[in-house]
PDB file of C-alpha atoms and ligand atoms in Angstrom:
ATOM      1  CA  MET A  19      -6.073  18.118 -28.248  1.00 83.00           C
ATOM      2  CA  SER A  20      -8.043  14.869 -27.399  1.00 93.00           C
ATOM      3  CA  SER A  21      -9.197  13.416 -24.138  1.00 95.00           C
ATOM      4  CA  TYR A  22      -9.966  10.149 -22.959  1.00 96.00           C
ATOM      5  CA  GLN A  23     -12.538   8.987 -20.620  1.00 96.00           C
ATOM      6  CA  PHE A  24     -11.782   5.945 -18.676  1.00 97.00           C
ATOM      7  CA  SER A  25     -14.133   4.319 -15.941  1.00 97.00           C
ATOM      8  CA  PRO A  26     -12.672   2.037 -13.215  1.00 98.00           C
ATOM      9  CA  ILE A  27     -13.147  -1.881 -13.438  1.00 98.00           C
ATOM     10  CA  GLY A  28     -13.073  -2.410 -10.303  1.00 98.00           C
ATOM     11  CA  TYR A  29     -11.910  -1.891  -6.214  1.00 98.00           C
ATOM     12  CA  VAL A  30      -9.044  -2.262  -3.982  1.00 98.00           C
ATOM     13  CA  HIS A  31     -10.143  -3.808  -0.575  1.00 98.00           C
ATOM     14  CA  SER A  32      -6.821  -3.178   1.383  1.00 98.00           C
ATOM     15  CA  PRO A  33      -5.916  -3.047   5.079  1.00 98.00           C
ATOM     16  CA  TYR A  34      -4.571   0.038   4.257  1.00 98.00           C
ATOM     17  CA  LYS A  35      -7.139   2.961   5.144  1.00 97.00           C
ATOM     18  CA  GLU A  36      -5.676   5.796   4.953  1.00 97.00           C
ATOM     19  CA  LYS A  37      -2.601   7.090   3.200  1.00 96.00           C
ATOM     20  CA  PHE A  38      -0.080   7.272   6.263  1.00 95.00           C
ATOM     21  CA  ALA A  39       2.628   4.474   6.785  1.00 96.00           C
ATOM     22  CA  ILE A  40       0.927   3.257   2.948  1.00 97.00           C
ATOM     23  CA  PRO A  41       4.718   1.736   1.853  1.00 96.00           C
ATOM     24  CA  ARG A  42       5.956   3.646  -1.201  1.00 94.00           C
ATOM     25  CA  GLN A  43       6.103   0.918  -3.103  1.00 96.00           C
ATOM     26  CA  PRO A  44       4.662  -2.549  -4.165  1.00 97.00           C
ATOM     27  CA  GLY A  45       5.990  -5.838  -2.460  1.00 96.00           C
ATOM     28  CA  LEU A  46       7.722  -3.896   0.434  1.00 95.00           C
ATOM     29  CA  VAL A  47       5.471  -5.259   2.916  1.00 97.00           C
ATOM     30  CA  SER A  48       4.653  -8.925   1.724  1.00 97.00           C
ATOM     31  CA  ALA A  49       1.907  -9.091   4.508  1.00 98.00           C
ATOM     32  CA  ALA A  50       0.072  -6.721   2.480  1.00 98.00           C
ATOM     33  CA  GLN A  51      -2.950  -8.643   1.503  1.00 98.00           C
ATOM     34  CA  GLY A  52      -5.720  -7.043  -0.012  1.00 98.00           C
ATOM     35  CA  THR A  53      -8.597  -8.134  -2.543  1.00 98.00           C
ATOM     36  CA  ILE A  54      -9.862  -6.194  -6.073  1.00 98.00           C
ATOM     37  CA  GLU A  55     -13.077  -6.319  -6.583  1.00 98.00           C
ATOM     38  CA  LEU A  56     -14.248  -6.773 -10.762  1.00 98.00           C
ATOM     39  CA  ILE A  57     -17.478  -4.465 -11.014  1.00 98.00           C
ATOM     40  CA  ASN A  58     -20.597  -4.286 -13.332  1.00 98.00           C
ATOM     41  CA  ASP A  59     -19.878  -5.236 -16.806  1.00 97.00           C
ATOM     42  CA  PHE A  60     -16.031  -6.482 -15.801  1.00 98.00           C
ATOM     43  CA  ASN A  61     -17.902  -8.757 -12.720  1.00 98.00           C
ATOM     44  CA  GLN A  62     -16.918 -11.978 -15.013  1.00 95.00           C
ATOM     45  CA  GLN A  63     -14.919 -14.786 -14.781  1.00 92.00           C
ATOM     46  CA  GLU A  64     -14.549 -14.862 -18.317  1.00 95.00           C
ATOM     47  CA  LEU A  65     -12.291 -11.413 -18.401  1.00 97.00           C
ATOM     48  CA  THR A  66      -9.320 -13.420 -15.904  1.00 97.00           C
ATOM     49  CA  ARG A  67      -9.986 -16.811 -17.542  1.00 97.00           C
ATOM     50  CA  GLY A  68      -6.327 -17.926 -17.880  1.00 98.00           C
ATOM     51  CA  LEU A  69      -4.736 -15.177 -15.350  1.00 98.00           C
ATOM     52  CA  ALA A  70      -4.660 -17.622 -12.592  1.00 98.00           C
ATOM     53  CA  ASP A  71      -1.930 -19.204 -14.005  1.00 98.00           C
ATOM     54  CA  PHE A  72       0.349 -16.028 -14.063  1.00 98.00           C
ATOM     55  CA  SER A  73       2.182 -15.420 -10.230  1.00 98.00           C
ATOM     56  CA  HIS A  74       1.856 -11.593 -10.446  1.00 98.00           C
ATOM     57  CA  ILE A  75       0.136  -8.691 -11.925  1.00 99.00           C
ATOM     58  CA  TRP A  76       0.325  -4.867 -12.756  1.00 98.00           C
ATOM     59  CA  VAL A  77      -2.413  -3.093 -11.952  1.00 99.00           C
ATOM     60  CA  LEU A  78      -2.931   0.275 -13.140  1.00 98.00           C
ATOM     61  CA  PHE A  79      -5.062   2.963 -10.811  1.00 98.00           C
ATOM     62  CA  VAL A  80      -6.635   5.926 -10.098  1.00 98.00           C
ATOM     63  CA  PHE A  81      -4.612   7.994  -6.850  1.00 98.00           C
ATOM     64  CA  HIS A  82      -8.314   9.140  -6.081  1.00 98.00           C
ATOM     65  CA  GLN A  83      -7.796  10.476  -3.008  1.00 98.00           C
ATOM     66  CA  THR A  84      -4.923  13.062  -4.099  1.00 97.00           C
ATOM     67  CA  ALA A  85      -6.403  13.782  -7.578  1.00 97.00           C
ATOM     68  CA  GLU A  86      -8.552  16.358  -6.625  1.00 97.00           C
ATOM     69  CA  GLN A  87      -4.958  18.416  -5.640  1.00 97.00           C
ATOM     70  CA  GLY A  88      -3.557  18.717  -9.104  1.00 97.00           C
ATOM     71  CA  TRP A  89       0.106  17.976 -10.063  1.00 97.00           C
ATOM     72  CA  LYS A  90       3.404  19.811  -9.698  1.00 94.00           C
ATOM     73  CA  PRO A  91       6.217  19.856 -12.547  1.00 98.00           C
ATOM     74  CA  LEU A  92       8.969  19.149  -9.273  1.00 97.00           C
ATOM     75  CA  ILE A  93       8.798  16.894  -6.266  1.00 94.00           C
ATOM     76  CA  ARG A  94      11.161  15.778  -3.195  1.00 93.00           C
ATOM     77  CA  PRO A  95      11.357  12.693  -3.351  1.00 91.00           C
ATOM     78  CA  PRO A  96      11.220  11.036   0.585  1.00 87.00           C
ATOM     79  CA  ARG A  97      14.339   8.410  -0.871  1.00 86.00           C
ATOM     80  CA  LEU A  98      16.097  12.102  -1.719  1.00 89.00           C
ATOM     81  CA  GLY A  99      15.689  13.073   2.035  1.00 83.00           C
ATOM     82  CA  GLY A 100      12.980  14.895   1.187  1.00 81.00           C
ATOM     83  CA  ASN A 101      15.145  17.889  -0.160  1.00 86.00           C
ATOM     84  CA  LYS A 102      15.853  17.641  -3.703  1.00 93.00           C
ATOM     85  CA  LYS A 103      13.959  18.286  -6.117  1.00 96.00           C
ATOM     86  CA  ILE A 104      13.304  16.324  -9.099  1.00 97.00           C
ATOM     87  CA  GLY A 105      10.882  16.660 -12.246  1.00 98.00           C
ATOM     88  CA  VAL A 106       7.492  14.754 -11.605  1.00 98.00           C
ATOM     89  CA  LEU A 107       8.254  11.969 -15.140  1.00 98.00           C
ATOM     90  CA  ALA A 108      10.885  11.120 -13.260  1.00 97.00           C
ATOM     91  CA  SER A 109       9.477  10.095  -9.907  1.00 96.00           C
ATOM     92  CA  ARG A 110       7.081   8.182  -8.768  1.00 96.00           C
ATOM     93  CA  SER A 111       4.838  10.851  -7.086  1.00 96.00           C
ATOM     94  CA  THR A 112       0.811  10.428  -6.676  1.00 97.00           C
ATOM     95  CA  PHE A 113       0.956  14.124  -8.087  1.00 97.00           C
ATOM     96  CA  ARG A 114       1.046  13.636 -11.898  1.00 97.00           C
ATOM     97  CA  PRO A 115      -0.004  15.119 -14.597  1.00 97.00           C
ATOM     98  CA  ASN A 116      -2.769  12.647 -15.341  1.00 97.00           C
ATOM     99  CA  PRO A 117      -3.033  10.733 -11.428  1.00 98.00           C
ATOM    100  CA  ILE A 118      -2.716   7.286 -13.103  1.00 98.00           C
ATOM    101  CA  GLY A 119      -0.319   4.662 -10.407  1.00 98.00           C
ATOM    102  CA  MET A 120       0.691   1.179 -11.716  1.00 98.00           C
ATOM    103  CA  SER A 121       2.140  -1.354  -8.936  1.00 98.00           C
ATOM    104  CA  VAL A 122       3.290  -5.253  -9.668  1.00 98.00           C
ATOM    105  CA  LEU A 123       1.499  -7.668  -7.437  1.00 98.00           C
ATOM    106  CA  SER A 124       1.718 -10.744  -6.515  1.00 98.00           C
ATOM    107  CA  LEU A 125      -1.426 -12.628  -7.401  1.00 98.00           C
ATOM    108  CA  ASP A 126      -2.672 -15.315  -4.917  1.00 98.00           C
ATOM    109  CA  ASP A 127      -6.090 -16.403  -6.264  1.00 98.00           C
ATOM    110  CA  ILE A 128      -8.912 -15.843  -7.849  1.00 98.00           C
ATOM    111  CA  ARG A 129     -12.591 -16.584  -6.312  1.00 97.00           C
ATOM    112  CA  VAL A 130     -15.889 -16.013  -7.544  1.00 95.00           C
ATOM    113  CA  THR A 131     -18.503 -15.745  -4.975  1.00 92.00           C
ATOM    114  CA  ASN A 132     -22.176 -15.464  -5.085  1.00 93.00           C
ATOM    115  CA  LYS A 133     -21.162 -14.545  -8.600  1.00 93.00           C
ATOM    116  CA  GLN A 134     -19.055 -11.615  -7.603  1.00 97.00           C
ATOM    117  CA  CYS A 135     -14.927 -12.002  -9.073  1.00 97.00           C
ATOM    118  CA  LEU A 136     -12.104 -11.206  -6.259  1.00 98.00           C
ATOM    119  CA  LEU A 137      -8.323 -11.086  -6.686  1.00 98.00           C
ATOM    120  CA  HIS A 138      -6.871 -11.558  -3.853  1.00 98.00           C
ATOM    121  CA  VAL A 139      -2.942 -10.001  -3.927  1.00 98.00           C
ATOM    122  CA  SER A 140      -1.098  -9.152  -1.862  1.00 98.00           C
ATOM    123  CA  GLY A 141       2.095  -6.646  -1.781  1.00 98.00           C
ATOM    124  CA  LEU A 142      -0.191  -3.904  -1.397  1.00 98.00           C
ATOM    125  CA  ASP A 143       0.879  -0.105  -1.636  1.00 98.00           C
ATOM    126  CA  LEU A 144      -3.032   0.788  -2.017  1.00 98.00           C
ATOM    127  CA  LEU A 145      -5.588   2.452   0.113  1.00 98.00           C
ATOM    128  CA  GLU A 146      -9.244   1.161   0.502  1.00 98.00           C
ATOM    129  CA  GLY A 147     -10.966   1.756  -1.802  1.00 98.00           C
ATOM    130  CA  THR A 148      -8.548   2.825  -4.888  1.00 98.00           C
ATOM    131  CA  PRO A 149     -10.275   2.860  -8.302  1.00 98.00           C
ATOM    132  CA  VAL A 150      -8.845   0.120 -10.962  1.00 99.00           C
ATOM    133  CA  LEU A 151      -8.655   1.026 -14.347  1.00 98.00           C
ATOM    134  CA  ASP A 152      -6.905  -2.113 -16.040  1.00 98.00           C
ATOM    135  CA  ILE A 153      -4.895  -5.724 -14.923  1.00 98.00           C
ATOM    136  CA  LYS A 154      -2.698  -6.912 -16.960  1.00 98.00           C
ATOM    137  CA  PRO A 155      -0.421 -10.190 -16.456  1.00 98.00           C
ATOM    138  CA  TYR A 156       3.280  -9.587 -15.362  1.00 98.00           C
ATOM    139  CA  VAL A 157       6.018 -10.857 -17.832  1.00 98.00           C
ATOM    140  CA  PRO A 158       9.255 -11.060 -16.611  1.00 98.00           C
ATOM    141  CA  TYR A 159      11.285 -11.560 -19.861  1.00 98.00           C
ATOM    142  CA  SER A 160      10.074  -8.058 -20.709  1.00 98.00           C
ATOM    143  CA  ASP A 161       8.782  -6.361 -17.441  1.00 98.00           C
ATOM    144  CA  SER A 162      11.409  -6.914 -15.674  1.00 97.00           C
ATOM    145  CA  VAL A 163      15.283  -5.686 -16.734  1.00 96.00           C
ATOM    146  CA  PRO A 164      17.380  -6.463 -13.926  1.00 94.00           C
ATOM    147  CA  GLN A 165      20.793  -4.106 -15.493  1.00 95.00           C
ATOM    148  CA  ALA A 166      18.844  -1.558 -15.475  1.00 96.00           C
ATOM    149  CA  ASN A 167      19.835   1.714 -14.107  1.00 96.00           C
ATOM    150  CA  ALA A 168      17.469   2.743 -11.353  1.00 94.00           C
ATOM    151  CA  SER A 169      19.174   5.969 -10.440  1.00 94.00           C
ATOM    152  CA  TYR A 170      18.554   7.613  -6.962  1.00 92.00           C
ATOM    153  CA  ALA A 171      16.402   4.277  -6.330  1.00 92.00           C
ATOM    154  CA  THR A 172      18.637   0.989  -7.114  1.00 91.00           C
ATOM    155  CA  HIS A 173      17.624  -0.784  -4.102  1.00 90.00           C
ATOM    156  CA  ALA A 174      14.807  -1.287  -1.731  1.00 89.00           C
ATOM    157  CA  PRO A 175      15.118   1.253   1.168  1.00 85.00           C
ATOM    158  CA  ASN A 176      17.196  -0.102   3.847  1.00 79.00           C
ATOM    159  CA  GLU A 177      14.894  -1.176   7.156  1.00 70.00           C
ATOM    160  CA  THR A 178      16.867   0.189   9.811  1.00 77.00           C
ATOM    161  CA  ILE A 179      14.859   0.488  12.518  1.00 91.00           C
ATOM    162  CA  SER A 180      13.123  -2.079  14.387  1.00 94.00           C
ATOM    163  CA  VAL A 181       9.606  -2.975  16.257  1.00 97.00           C
ATOM    164  CA  SER A 182       8.761  -4.028  19.076  1.00 97.00           C
ATOM    165  CA  ILE A 183       5.547  -5.211  20.446  1.00 98.00           C
ATOM    166  CA  SER A 184       4.162  -4.702  23.652  1.00 98.00           C
ATOM    167  CA  GLU A 185       2.694  -8.013  25.941  1.00 98.00           C
ATOM    168  CA  SER A 186      -0.708  -6.076  26.366  1.00 98.00           C
ATOM    169  CA  VAL A 187      -0.842  -5.307  22.325  1.00 98.00           C
ATOM    170  CA  ASN A 188       0.612  -8.819  21.589  1.00 98.00           C
ATOM    171  CA  GLU A 189      -2.207 -10.719  23.897  1.00 98.00           C
ATOM    172  CA  PHE A 190      -4.851  -8.516  21.137  1.00 98.00           C
ATOM    173  CA  LEU A 191      -3.125 -10.144  18.181  1.00 98.00           C
ATOM    174  CA  LEU A 192      -3.362 -13.479  19.915  1.00 98.00           C
ATOM    175  CA  ASN A 193      -7.133 -12.493  20.184  1.00 97.00           C
ATOM    176  CA  VAL A 194      -7.634 -11.854  16.745  1.00 97.00           C
ATOM    177  CA  ASN A 195      -5.112 -14.168  15.085  1.00 97.00           C
ATOM    178  CA  SER A 196      -7.560 -16.262  13.693  1.00 97.00           C
ATOM    179  CA  ARG A 197      -9.873 -13.681  11.601  1.00 97.00           C
ATOM    180  CA  TYR A 198      -6.751 -11.576  11.012  1.00 97.00           C
ATOM    181  CA  PRO A 199      -3.527 -14.242  11.326  1.00 97.00           C
ATOM    182  CA  LYS A 200      -1.052 -11.666   9.426  1.00 97.00           C
ATOM    183  CA  LEU A 201      -1.513  -8.711  11.100  1.00 98.00           C
ATOM    184  CA  SER A 202       1.343  -8.801  13.636  1.00 98.00           C
ATOM    185  CA  SER A 203       3.612  -9.749  10.394  1.00 98.00           C
ATOM    186  CA  LEU A 204       1.779  -6.868   8.837  1.00 98.00           C
ATOM    187  CA  ILE A 205       2.340  -4.070  11.795  1.00 98.00           C
ATOM    188  CA  ILE A 206       6.099  -5.006  11.666  1.00 97.00           C
ATOM    189  CA  GLN A 207       6.712  -5.077   7.869  1.00 96.00           C
ATOM    190  CA  VAL A 208       4.680  -1.821   7.927  1.00 97.00           C
ATOM    191  CA  LEU A 209       6.900   0.327  10.762  1.00 96.00           C
ATOM    192  CA  GLU A 210      10.184  -0.811   9.829  1.00 95.00           C
ATOM    193  CA  GLN A 211       9.643   0.998   6.498  1.00 92.00           C
ATOM    194  CA  ASP A 212       9.592   4.091   8.895  1.00 92.00           C
ATOM    195  CA  PRO A 213       6.790   5.856   7.997  1.00 91.00           C
ATOM    196  CA  ARG A 214       7.698   9.298   9.605  1.00 91.00           C
ATOM    197  CA  PRO A 215       8.138  12.068   6.819  1.00 83.00           C
ATOM    198  CA  ALA A 216      12.223  12.171   5.144  1.00 79.00           C
ATOM    199  CA  TYR A 217      13.070  14.913   7.329  1.00 78.00           C
ATOM    200  CA  LYS A 218      12.315  13.075  10.683  1.00 79.00           C
ATOM    201  CA  GLN A 219      13.494   9.644   9.435  1.00 77.00           C
ATOM    202  CA  GLN A 220      17.087   9.338  11.438  1.00 72.00           C
ATOM    203  CA  GLN A 221      15.876  11.375  14.234  1.00 76.00           C
ATOM    204  CA  VAL A 222      14.194  10.779  17.577  1.00 80.00           C
ATOM    205  CA  ASP A 223      11.296  12.628  18.816  1.00 84.00           C
ATOM    206  CA  ASP A 224       8.692  11.931  21.198  1.00 89.00           C
ATOM    207  CA  LYS A 225       5.493  12.013  19.246  1.00 93.00           C
ATOM    208  CA  ILE A 226       2.908   9.712  19.944  1.00 96.00           C
ATOM    209  CA  TYR A 227       1.849   7.825  15.967  1.00 96.00           C
ATOM    210  CA  GLY A 228      -1.049   6.210  15.296  1.00 97.00           C
ATOM    211  CA  ILE A 229      -1.699   3.790  11.931  1.00 97.00           C
ATOM    212  CA  ARG A 230      -4.936   2.305  10.924  1.00 97.00           C
ATOM    213  CA  LEU A 231      -4.503  -1.444   9.879  1.00 98.00           C
ATOM    214  CA  TYR A 232      -7.570  -2.703   8.728  1.00 98.00           C
ATOM    215  CA  GLU A 233     -10.353  -2.216  11.662  1.00 97.00           C
ATOM    216  CA  PHE A 234      -7.383  -1.610  13.963  1.00 98.00           C
ATOM    217  CA  ASN A 235      -6.046   2.207  15.161  1.00 97.00           C
ATOM    218  CA  ILE A 236      -2.068   1.307  16.499  1.00 98.00           C
ATOM    219  CA  LYS A 237      -0.410   3.693  18.126  1.00 98.00           C
ATOM    220  CA  TRP A 238       3.377   3.541  18.099  1.00 97.00           C
ATOM    221  CA  ARG A 239       6.605   5.648  19.511  1.00 96.00           C
ATOM    222  CA  LEU A 240      10.508   6.057  19.146  1.00 94.00           C
ATOM    223  CA  ILE A 241      12.158   4.504  21.705  1.00 93.00           C
ATOM    224  CA  SER A 242      15.680   5.257  20.528  1.00 91.00           C
ATOM    225  CA  ALA A 243      16.893   6.344  17.084  1.00 86.00           C
ATOM    226  CA  ARG A 244      16.447   3.181  15.319  1.00 89.00           C
ATOM    227  CA  LYS A 245      13.615   1.770  17.893  1.00 94.00           C
ATOM    228  CA  ILE A 246      10.116   2.008  17.287  1.00 95.00           C
ATOM    229  CA  GLN A 247       7.852   0.542  20.126  1.00 97.00           C
ATOM    230  CA  VAL A 248       3.979  -0.148  19.300  1.00 98.00           C
ATOM    231  CA  PHE A 249       2.448   0.135  22.435  1.00 98.00           C
ATOM    232  CA  ASP A 250      -1.386   0.089  21.628  1.00 98.00           C
ATOM    233  CA  ILE A 251      -4.049  -1.282  19.630  1.00 98.00           C
ATOM    234  CA  THR A 252      -7.689  -0.352  20.053  1.00 97.00           C
ATOM    235  CA  TYR A 253     -10.782  -1.691  17.448  1.00 96.00           C
ATOM    236  CA  HIS A 254     -11.130   1.922  15.227  1.00 94.00           C
ATOM    237  CA  ASP A 255     -15.118   2.228  15.944  1.00 83.00           C
ATOM    238  CA  ASN A 256     -14.400   1.474  19.515  1.00 63.00           C
ATOM    239  CA  ALA A 257     -16.968  -0.843  19.900  1.00 58.00           C
ATOM    240  CA  THR A 258     -16.994  -3.562  23.079  1.00 55.00           C
ATOM    241  CA  ARG A 259     -15.945  -6.786  20.975  1.00 63.00           C
TER     242      ARG A 259
HETATM  243  N1  SAM B 303       3.846   1.791  -7.261  1.00 57.17           N
HETATM  244  C1  SAM B 303       2.599   3.229  -7.226  1.00 57.17           C
HETATM  245  C2  SAM B 303       3.200   3.768  -8.650  1.00 57.17           C
HETATM  246  O1  SAM B 303       4.833   3.883  -8.603  1.00 57.17           O
HETATM  247  O2  SAM B 303       2.839   4.512  -9.437  1.00 57.17           O
HETATM  248  C3  SAM B 303       2.885   3.992  -6.155  1.00 57.17           C
HETATM  249  C4  SAM B 303       3.565   4.761  -6.112  1.00 57.17           C
HETATM  250  S1  SAM B 303       3.083   5.920  -5.120  1.00 57.17           S
HETATM  251  C5  SAM B 303       4.767   6.661  -4.627  1.00 57.17           C
HETATM  252  C6  SAM B 303       2.408   4.903  -3.375  1.00 57.17           C
HETATM  253  C7  SAM B 303       2.107   5.701  -2.146  1.00 57.17           C
HETATM  254  O3  SAM B 303       0.985   6.148  -2.960  1.00 57.17           O
HETATM  255  C8  SAM B 303       1.752   5.315  -1.289  1.00 57.17           C
HETATM  256  O4  SAM B 303       2.456   5.075  -0.148  1.00 57.17           O
HETATM  257  C9  SAM B 303       0.286   5.824  -0.532  1.00 57.17           C
HETATM  258  O5  SAM B 303       0.601   6.667   0.053  1.00 57.17           O
HETATM  259  C10 SAM B 303       0.218   6.606  -1.837  1.00 57.17           C
HETATM  260  N2  SAM B 303      -1.775   5.732  -2.473  1.00 57.17           N
HETATM  261  C11 SAM B 303      -1.835   5.008  -2.679  1.00 57.17           C
HETATM  262  N3  SAM B 303      -3.342   4.547  -2.928  1.00 57.17           N
HETATM  263  C12 SAM B 303      -3.497   5.913  -3.281  1.00 57.17           C
HETATM  264  C13 SAM B 303      -4.525   6.028  -3.998  1.00 57.17           C
HETATM  265  N4  SAM B 303      -5.379   5.736  -4.375  1.00 57.17           N
HETATM  266  N5  SAM B 303      -5.069   8.189  -3.795  1.00 57.17           N
HETATM  267  C14 SAM B 303      -4.028   8.479  -3.803  1.00 57.17           C
HETATM  268  N6  SAM B 303      -2.464   7.872  -2.683  1.00 57.17           N
HETATM  269  C15 SAM B 303      -2.516   6.370  -2.726  1.00 57.17           C
END
């Protein structure tokens, strides 16, 4: 049996610093902006010549944070409520025979600063530090199949949960607005996806949840079955600024 070894051509820099609350597919959270940093021999502007004329790219990457946990033949997709099993190959699970993921991202810009080539992307569903194996232009005439049957994932998940932000958090967001102009939209769009495990969705629970976005720890809770309140935000390292 042949085996193949691949090395990353770059790494993702993402507002998502931990797995919890990352959207389950790309494009669901348009305010999730990040960059792909090309490295070593791949950090040459030449490699991206012509790419900026495409609005979207395919990013092939390694599910590096879960890769060591191996794979399972059957998994429970959150879209099926987390209680029905299907084959791994019928899923977008991270626990795959080869831990390779693929995401279509919006390509917003390509910039070279101090000889570092950065691809600016949005709609990310990727963790900070995700190793990138390849990048290809997204070609709608072939990659998009509007009449395709997508079984249990025909539509994007419904956003049936609303999100409110407390006054004190809004004040904090205003203070950091010049550095993070999309942070407020990011928090709302991420939480509208209801990041709780599938078995908890549709339920009220009195747990206090935390998510980490950029350098911030954000706390939120359910205030009714379909309403989330964001009530606290602090710098992750607690440093005074
Ligand atoms: N669009 C990709 C695909 O279909 O191959 C990813 C789908 S997968 C269901 C998306 C989830 O992967 C995210 O919600 C996040 O929890 C997880 N994830 C993102 N980056 C990861 C990484 N580097 N290592 C492990 N898990 C990651």
